Short mmCIF file of C-alpha atoms in Angstrom, two decimals:
data_model
loop_
_atom_site.label_atom_id
_atom_site.label_comp_id
_atom_site.label_asym_id
_atom_site.label_seq_id
_atom_site.Cartn_x
_atom_site.Cartn_y
_atom_site.Cartn_z
CA MET A 1 0.00 0.00 0.00
CA ARG A 2 2.81 2.40 0.85
CA ARG A 3 4.45 1.95 -2.56
CA PHE A 4 1.06 2.36 -4.24
CA VAL A 5 0.40 5.68 -2.47
CA PHE A 6 3.91 6.98 -3.18
CA SER A 7 3.63 5.95 -6.81
CA LEU A 8 0.35 7.85 -7.08
CA LEU A 9 1.99 10.92 -5.56
CA PHE A 10 4.93 10.76 -7.95
CA GLY A 11 2.56 10.21 -10.87
CA GLY A 12 0.61 13.25 -9.75
CA GLY A 13 3.84 15.23 -9.64
CA ALA A 14 4.71 14.19 -13.18
CA PHE A 15 1.21 15.15 -14.34
CA ALA A 16 1.36 18.53 -12.58
CA SER A 17 4.70 19.26 -14.22
CA LEU A 18 3.24 18.49 -17.65
CA MET A 19 0.34 20.85 -16.87
CA LEU A 20 2.78 23.64 -16.08
CA ILE A 21 4.87 22.90 -19.16
CA SER A 22 1.79 23.16 -21.40
CA ALA A 23 0.82 26.47 -19.80
CA GLU A 24 4.35 27.88 -20.04
CA ILE A 25 4.72 26.98 -23.71
CA GLY A 26 1.32 28.47 -24.52
CA MET A 27 2.10 31.70 -22.68
CA LEU A 28 5.82 32.14 -23.42
CA ARG A 29 6.02 30.71 -26.93
CA SER A 30 2.66 30.37 -28.71
CA GLU A 31 -0.55 28.39 -28.41
CA GLY A 32 0.30 26.62 -31.68
CA SER A 33 3.56 25.35 -30.14
CA VAL A 34 1.75 23.32 -27.47
CA GLY A 35 0.65 20.54 -29.83
CA PRO A 36 4.00 19.85 -31.55
CA PHE A 37 5.82 19.78 -28.20
CA LEU A 38 3.33 17.35 -26.66
CA VAL A 39 3.66 15.10 -29.72
CA PHE A 40 7.46 15.27 -29.29
CA TYR A 41 7.12 14.56 -25.56
CA SER A 42 4.89 11.55 -26.21
CA ALA A 43 7.11 10.17 -28.97
CA VAL A 44 10.46 10.39 -27.16
CA TYR A 45 9.14 8.58 -24.09
CA ILE A 46 8.04 5.67 -26.27
CA LEU A 47 11.19 5.77 -28.43
CA GLY A 48 13.17 5.86 -25.18
CA GLN A 49 11.65 2.52 -24.27
CA VAL A 50 12.97 1.15 -27.55
CA ALA A 51 16.41 2.67 -26.95
CA SER A 52 16.54 1.24 -23.42
CA LEU A 53 15.20 -2.18 -24.45
CA ALA A 54 12.21 -1.55 -22.18
CA GLY A 55 14.63 -0.90 -19.34
CA TYR A 56 12.09 0.48 -16.88
CA GLN A 57 9.73 -2.51 -16.97
CA ARG A 58 12.37 -5.21 -17.36
CA GLY A 59 15.07 -3.54 -15.27
CA PRO A 60 13.94 -4.79 -11.84
CA TYR A 61 13.98 -8.42 -13.01
CA LEU A 62 17.35 -8.07 -14.77
CA VAL A 63 18.86 -6.45 -11.67
CA ALA A 64 17.51 -9.19 -9.39
CA GLN A 65 19.26 -11.77 -11.58
CA ASN A 66 22.60 -9.91 -11.62
CA LEU A 67 23.45 -9.03 -8.03
CA ASP A 68 26.63 -10.16 -6.34
CA ALA A 69 26.83 -11.58 -2.83
CA SER A 70 26.90 -8.09 -1.27
CA GLY A 71 23.76 -6.98 -3.13
CA ARG A 72 25.59 -4.77 -5.63
CA LEU A 73 24.89 -4.83 -9.35
CA LYS A 74 27.43 -6.81 -11.33
CA SER A 75 29.23 -4.99 -14.19
CA ARG A 76 28.10 -1.66 -12.73
CA ALA A 77 31.22 0.15 -13.94
CA GLY A 78 30.58 -0.89 -17.54
CA VAL A 79 26.89 0.00 -17.34
CA GLU A 80 27.70 3.41 -15.88
CA ALA A 81 30.32 4.14 -18.56
CA VAL A 82 27.91 3.28 -21.38
CA LEU A 83 25.15 5.43 -19.90
CA TRP A 84 27.45 8.44 -19.51
CA LEU A 85 28.55 8.01 -23.12
CA VAL A 86 24.93 8.00 -24.28
CA ILE A 87 24.28 11.18 -22.28
CA VAL A 88 27.19 12.94 -23.98
CA LEU A 89 25.97 11.83 -27.42
CA GLY A 90 22.45 12.93 -26.52
CA VAL A 91 23.67 16.41 -25.55
CA LEU A 92 25.53 16.65 -28.85
CA LEU A 93 22.41 15.69 -30.82
CA ALA A 94 20.31 18.18 -28.84
CA TYR A 95 22.83 20.93 -29.62
CA LEU A 96 22.78 20.14 -33.33
CA GLY A 97 19.03 19.72 -33.66
CA GLY A 98 16.16 22.20 -33.69
CA ASP A 99 12.45 21.83 -33.07
CA SER A 100 10.92 18.78 -34.79
CA SER A 101 14.26 17.74 -36.31
CA ILE A 102 15.46 14.16 -36.48
CA ALA A 103 18.39 15.13 -34.24
CA ALA A 104 15.99 16.49 -31.58
CA PHE A 105 13.97 13.28 -31.57
CA GLY A 106 17.18 11.21 -31.53
CA ALA A 107 18.52 13.19 -28.59
CA GLY A 108 15.25 12.91 -26.68
CA ALA A 109 14.91 9.19 -27.32
CA SER A 110 18.49 8.35 -26.29
CA LEU A 111 18.34 10.48 -23.14
CA VAL A 112 14.93 9.13 -22.13
CA GLY A 113 16.43 5.67 -22.73
CA VAL A 114 19.11 6.43 -20.15
CA GLN A 115 16.42 7.58 -17.73
CA PHE A 116 14.46 4.36 -18.25
CA VAL A 117 17.56 2.28 -17.50
CA VAL A 118 18.51 4.35 -14.45
CA SER A 119 14.95 4.19 -13.09
CA GLY A 120 14.66 0.46 -13.77
CA VAL A 121 17.98 -0.24 -12.05
CA ALA A 122 17.04 1.95 -9.06
CA ASN A 123 13.70 0.15 -8.76
CA GLY A 124 15.46 -3.22 -8.93
CA LEU A 125 17.82 -2.10 -6.18
CA GLY A 126 14.83 -1.25 -3.98
CA ARG A 127 15.45 2.51 -4.34
CA PHE A 128 11.85 3.34 -5.13
CA VAL A 129 11.93 7.08 -4.39
CA MET A 130 15.11 7.50 -6.40
CA SER A 131 13.54 5.62 -9.29
CA ARG A 132 10.39 7.73 -9.42
CA LEU A 133 12.12 11.10 -8.92
CA ASN A 134 14.50 10.42 -11.78
CA PHE A 135 11.65 9.38 -14.04
CA VAL A 136 9.98 12.45 -15.66
CA ILE A 137 9.80 14.65 -12.55
CA VAL A 138 13.40 15.89 -12.40
CA PRO A 139 13.82 16.79 -16.11
CA ASN A 140 10.35 18.37 -16.19
CA ALA A 141 11.12 20.48 -13.12
CA ILE A 142 14.42 21.66 -14.63
CA PHE A 143 12.62 22.51 -17.88
CA ILE A 144 9.90 24.51 -16.06
CA MET A 145 12.52 26.56 -14.22
CA ALA A 146 14.73 27.10 -17.27
CA MET A 147 12.18 28.01 -19.97
CA PRO A 148 11.38 31.57 -18.81
CA PHE A 149 15.08 32.45 -18.86
CA VAL A 150 16.44 30.51 -21.86
CA ALA A 151 15.56 31.63 -25.39
CA MET A 152 15.89 28.26 -27.09
CA ASP A 153 13.74 25.85 -29.12
CA THR A 154 11.54 23.96 -26.67
CA MET A 155 12.55 20.51 -27.94
CA ARG A 156 16.25 21.30 -27.83
CA LEU A 157 15.92 22.76 -24.33
CA TYR A 158 14.01 19.71 -23.15
CA GLY A 159 16.81 17.51 -24.48
CA PHE A 160 19.33 19.36 -22.31
CA CYS A 161 17.01 19.01 -19.32
CA LEU A 162 16.71 15.26 -19.96
CA ALA A 163 20.52 15.04 -19.99
CA ALA A 164 20.69 16.87 -16.66
CA GLY A 165 18.06 14.57 -15.14
CA ALA A 166 19.80 11.43 -16.41
CA GLY A 167 23.16 12.63 -15.09
CA LEU A 168 21.69 13.35 -11.66
CA GLY A 169 20.17 9.86 -11.66
CA LEU A 170 23.55 8.25 -12.33
CA ILE A 171 25.18 10.35 -9.62
CA ALA A 172 22.47 9.19 -7.19
CA LEU A 173 23.10 5.53 -8.09
CA ARG A 174 26.82 5.99 -7.50
CA SER A 175 26.10 7.62 -4.13
CA VAL A 176 24.39 4.39 -2.95
CA GLY A 177 27.05 2.21 -4.53
CA TRP A 178 24.63 0.51 -6.95
CA ARG A 179 23.66 -1.57 -3.93
CA ARG A 180 20.25 -3.05 -3.11
CA ALA A 181 18.52 -1.44 -0.15
CA SER A 182 17.03 -4.72 1.13
CA ALA A 183 17.19 -8.47 0.55
CA PRO A 184 16.83 -9.50 -3.12
CA VAL A 185 13.47 -10.82 -4.28
CA VAL A 186 13.18 -14.30 -5.72
CA VAL A 187 12.75 -14.15 -9.50
CA GLY A 188 11.11 -16.64 -11.79
CA GLN A 189 12.15 -17.44 -15.34
CA PRO A 190 15.28 -15.46 -16.33
CA VAL A 191 14.64 -12.34 -18.41
CA ARG A 192 16.61 -12.30 -21.64
CA VAL A 193 17.92 -8.88 -22.66
CA LEU A 194 17.66 -9.40 -26.42
CA ASP A 195 14.33 -11.16 -26.76
CA PHE A 196 12.61 -9.47 -29.71
CA ALA A 197 9.10 -10.74 -29.06
CA SER A 198 9.17 -9.86 -25.36
CA LEU A 199 10.65 -6.43 -26.00
CA ALA A 200 8.12 -5.71 -28.73
CA VAL A 201 5.17 -6.64 -26.51
CA THR A 202 6.46 -4.55 -23.58
CA ILE A 203 7.00 -1.48 -25.76
CA LEU A 204 3.86 -1.82 -27.88
CA VAL A 205 1.51 -2.33 -24.93
CA SER A 206 2.82 0.84 -23.28
CA SER A 207 2.48 2.79 -26.56
CA ILE A 208 -1.23 2.06 -27.08
CA SER A 209 -2.28 5.13 -25.12
CA GLN A 210 -0.04 7.29 -27.35
CA ILE A 211 -0.91 5.97 -30.81
CA ASP A 212 -4.04 8.09 -31.21
CA LEU A 213 -1.97 11.27 -30.78
CA TRP A 214 0.60 10.12 -33.34
CA VAL A 215 -2.06 9.25 -35.91
CA VAL A 216 -3.76 12.62 -35.46
CA SER A 217 -0.43 14.48 -35.70
CA LEU A 218 0.18 12.93 -39.16
CA PHE A 219 -2.95 14.54 -40.62
CA VAL A 220 -3.86 17.47 -38.36
CA SER A 221 -1.79 20.55 -37.57
CA GLY A 222 -1.97 24.01 -36.05
CA GLN A 223 -4.43 24.93 -33.35
CA GLU A 224 -6.55 21.82 -33.83
CA LEU A 225 -3.57 19.57 -33.14
CA SER A 226 -2.78 21.62 -30.03
CA TYR A 227 -6.32 21.15 -28.76
CA TYR A 228 -6.23 17.39 -29.35
CA ALA A 229 -2.73 16.90 -27.90
CA PHE A 230 -3.54 19.04 -24.87
CA ALA A 231 -6.83 17.27 -24.08
CA SER A 232 -5.38 13.78 -24.53
CA ARG A 233 -2.37 14.53 -22.31
CA MET A 234 -4.43 16.29 -19.64
CA THR A 235 -6.46 13.10 -19.15
CA VAL A 236 -3.41 10.83 -18.88
CA VAL A 237 -3.87 11.16 -15.11
CA LEU A 238 -6.38 8.30 -15.45
CA THR A 239 -3.51 5.90 -16.13
CA PHE A 240 -1.77 6.67 -12.83
CA PRO A 241 -3.77 4.34 -10.55
CA VAL A 242 -3.01 1.37 -12.83
CA ILE A 243 0.65 2.34 -13.27
CA ALA A 244 0.98 2.86 -9.52
CA TYR A 245 -0.56 -0.55 -8.92
CA ILE A 246 1.90 -2.21 -11.31
CA ASN A 247 4.80 -0.43 -9.58
CA SER A 248 3.57 -1.54 -6.16
CA ILE A 249 3.18 -5.22 -7.07
CA GLN A 250 6.40 -5.65 -9.08
CA PRO A 251 8.67 -6.43 -6.11
CA VAL A 252 6.43 -9.24 -4.81
CA LEU A 253 4.81 -10.57 -7.96
CA ALA A 254 7.94 -12.32 -9.21
CA SER A 255 8.36 -14.00 -5.82
CA PHE A 256 4.75 -15.24 -5.82
CA VAL A 257 5.15 -16.57 -9.35
CA ALA A 258 8.42 -18.32 -8.49
CA ALA A 259 6.84 -19.86 -5.37
CA ARG A 260 3.77 -20.89 -7.45
CA ASP A 261 1.54 -19.15 -4.93
CA ARG A 262 -1.59 -19.20 -7.07
CA ALA A 263 -3.84 -17.75 -4.35
CA ALA A 264 -1.60 -14.73 -3.83
CA VAL A 265 -1.40 -14.01 -7.57
CA GLN A 266 -5.17 -14.29 -7.97
CA ARG A 267 -5.66 -11.95 -5.03
CA ILE A 268 -3.37 -9.35 -6.63
CA PHE A 269 -5.38 -9.36 -9.86
CA GLY A 270 -8.75 -9.89 -8.21
CA ARG A 271 -10.00 -8.45 -4.97
CA SER A 272 -6.99 -6.17 -4.42
CA TYR A 273 -7.48 -4.50 -7.79
CA GLY A 274 -11.05 -3.39 -7.07
CA ALA A 275 -10.02 -0.10 -5.44
CA VAL A 276 -7.97 0.81 -8.52
CA ARG A 277 -11.04 0.42 -10.76
CA LEU A 278 -13.03 2.75 -8.51
CA MET A 279 -10.26 5.34 -8.57
CA VAL A 280 -10.11 5.33 -12.37
CA VAL A 281 -13.89 5.67 -12.66
CA GLY A 282 -13.87 8.61 -10.24
CA LEU A 283 -11.04 10.33 -12.11
CA GLY A 284 -12.78 9.61 -15.40
CA LEU A 285 -15.83 11.57 -14.30
CA ALA A 286 -13.74 14.57 -13.23
CA ALA A 287 -11.08 14.62 -15.97
CA PRO A 288 -13.12 16.24 -18.80
CA ILE A 289 -14.13 19.12 -16.51
CA PHE A 290 -10.55 19.57 -15.33
CA ALA A 291 -9.15 19.48 -18.89
CA SER A 292 -11.68 22.08 -20.06
CA VAL A 293 -10.88 24.43 -17.18
CA TRP A 294 -7.12 24.10 -17.59
CA GLY A 295 -7.61 24.54 -21.34
CA TYR A 296 -9.18 27.91 -20.60
CA VAL A 297 -6.02 28.87 -18.68
CA VAL A 298 -3.72 27.79 -21.53
CA PHE A 299 -5.74 28.89 -24.56
CA GLY A 300 -7.80 31.73 -23.11
CA ALA A 301 -11.20 30.29 -24.02
CA PHE A 302 -13.41 27.29 -23.40
CA GLU A 303 -13.01 24.93 -26.37
CA TRP A 304 -15.64 22.28 -27.09
CA ARG A 305 -13.02 20.20 -28.91
CA ILE A 306 -10.94 19.93 -25.72
CA ALA A 307 -14.03 18.82 -23.81
CA VAL A 308 -14.96 16.17 -26.41
CA VAL A 309 -11.44 14.71 -26.67
CA ALA A 310 -11.08 14.70 -22.88
CA ALA A 311 -14.41 12.88 -22.50
CA ALA A 312 -13.40 10.32 -25.13
CA ALA A 313 -10.00 9.81 -23.49
CA SER A 314 -11.63 9.42 -20.08
CA LEU A 315 -13.97 6.77 -21.46
CA GLY A 316 -11.10 4.97 -23.21
CA TYR A 317 -8.83 4.90 -20.16
CA THR A 318 -11.72 3.79 -17.94
CA LEU A 319 -12.59 0.92 -20.29
CA SER A 320 -8.98 -0.27 -20.36
CA ALA A 321 -8.75 -0.14 -16.55
CA LEU A 322 -11.78 -2.40 -16.08
CA VAL A 323 -9.48 -5.34 -16.89
CA PRO A 324 -6.55 -5.80 -14.44
CA PRO A 325 -3.05 -5.20 -15.90
CA PHE A 326 -2.25 -8.81 -16.66
CA GLU A 327 0.74 -7.65 -18.71
CA ALA A 328 2.58 -7.32 -15.39
CA LEU A 329 2.00 -11.03 -14.75
CA SER A 330 3.30 -11.94 -18.20
CA TYR A 331 6.43 -9.83 -17.54
CA ALA A 332 7.00 -11.53 -14.19
CA ARG A 333 6.74 -14.94 -15.83
CA GLY A 334 8.88 -14.00 -18.85
CA ARG A 335 6.08 -15.09 -21.18
CA GLU A 336 5.03 -11.77 -22.72
CA GLY A 337 6.49 -12.71 -26.11
CA ARG A 338 3.75 -15.27 -26.75
CA TYR A 339 1.22 -12.41 -27.07
CA LEU A 340 3.07 -10.54 -29.82
CA ALA A 341 0.61 -11.48 -32.59
CA HIS A 342 -2.38 -10.34 -30.51
CA VAL A 343 -0.73 -7.03 -29.60
CA VAL A 344 0.28 -6.30 -33.21
CA ALA A 345 -3.24 -7.11 -34.41
CA GLY A 346 -4.77 -4.80 -31.81
CA ILE A 347 -2.48 -1.92 -32.73
CA ALA A 348 -3.19 -2.46 -36.43
CA VAL A 349 -6.92 -2.17 -35.69
CA GLN A 350 -6.26 0.99 -33.70
CA ALA A 351 -4.19 2.56 -36.50
CA VAL A 352 -6.70 1.73 -39.24
CA ALA A 353 -9.57 3.01 -37.10
CA GLY A 354 -7.57 6.18 -36.48
CA VAL A 355 -7.07 6.88 -40.17
CA PHE A 356 -10.78 6.24 -40.81
CA LEU A 357 -11.86 8.57 -38.01
CA VAL A 358 -9.50 11.31 -39.22
CA ALA A 359 -10.88 10.96 -42.75
CA THR A 360 -14.45 11.28 -41.48
CA GLY A 361 -13.66 14.15 -39.12
CA LEU A 362 -14.50 12.08 -36.04
CA PHE A 363 -10.95 11.71 -34.75
CA TYR A 364 -11.99 13.27 -31.43
CA LEU A 365 -13.38 9.82 -30.57
CA LEU A 366 -10.12 7.97 -31.27
CA PRO A 367 -9.06 7.53 -27.60
CA VAL A 368 -12.06 5.23 -27.09
CA VAL A 369 -10.59 2.82 -29.65
CA GLY A 370 -7.27 2.75 -27.80
CA GLY A 371 -9.03 1.90 -24.54
CA LEU A 372 -10.94 -0.97 -26.13
CA VAL A 373 -7.76 -2.34 -27.74
CA LEU A 374 -5.77 -2.23 -24.49
CA GLY A 375 -8.63 -3.82 -22.55
CA ALA A 376 -8.91 -6.63 -25.11
CA ILE A 377 -5.16 -7.33 -24.98
CA ARG A 378 -5.20 -7.41 -21.19
CA TYR A 379 -8.16 -9.79 -21.23
CA ARG A 380 -6.26 -12.09 -23.60
CA MET A 381 -3.32 -12.09 -21.16
CA ARG A 382 -5.68 -13.20 -18.40
CA GLY A 383 -4.75 -16.75 -19.37
CA GLU A 384 -1.53 -16.32 -17.38
CA LEU A 385 -3.59 -16.87 -14.23
CA ASP A 386 -4.33 -20.42 -15.30
CA HIS A 387 -0.85 -21.34 -16.51
CA PRO A 388 0.09 -24.86 -15.32
CA ASN A 389 3.39 -23.73 -13.77
CA HIS A 390 1.58 -21.56 -11.22
#
């Protein structure tokens, strides 16, 4: 429960920082700049998962399998050297690139990748607060403080802030000696670093809530894109209860799976998950009102398009949260790769539906499709509960 509450608080901090960033860009740059930056922000956090080989989700299990007798991460010097090298290269790309350039996206993706790895390692070492502070909150806070005083492209500036956050994360890991804070958890099937199917499933499942924004950004621009991007990101708060729940169960889920404690696993994805559903439903009712009000602050007027997109996103996130996050169970068991075909099919449906809705002018409803797809994929993964090795 403690980890769940703290994860919610850190998620709320990340959301609040994104609210302030949107307002700052709208006021200090232009309202039309809000949309492109939020598309960039969304893209680099997914591309960072690719660059890190899904380091945040898989990191805790990889760390648990690679600790020495004193609880310190093996090969830590090599890992640290590689991460510092990536930070330097990321800073160079950020310096060379401008807004919406390939270099800017490359810099953002590589630096977010470092943050994913650092956060995953910190989580695996039992350094939960360190993990969550490094992830999103620190670079966002630096960006918020720097933007009023630095006349620079927003995407380039954010790249430098990501580098600063990643560097601080590495310094924090060195300060604790890359050592686990408590006794290691028992892990189940070993996690392979270069397992294409498993990596693809991990990355694609986490990208489902972003795909609608990417599809819209391909065909829509200007103020309308800003309205859509703003509304969809201002309702992302609905994902926090589920993400917080996954973060809170990760340390114990692998142990339950390894011990074949079927009752404990069923309790995690059954009765214990009920409160999370209620939280998402409550947030879903409030989110469209909140997004509309904050949209007035950023854009200076109440926009019906923000209200419609926010309502659709709230419905989509609520639908996806009705099914427990069984992807966490597949990660703990190292069996996520077997769902690759189902995940790819779901995303293909989402993309085709997105293009159709854009063509018909109904793209404001696209977040509902994403919620249905994610819920269907999670329901398919429910079979992990009945796996014979439990």
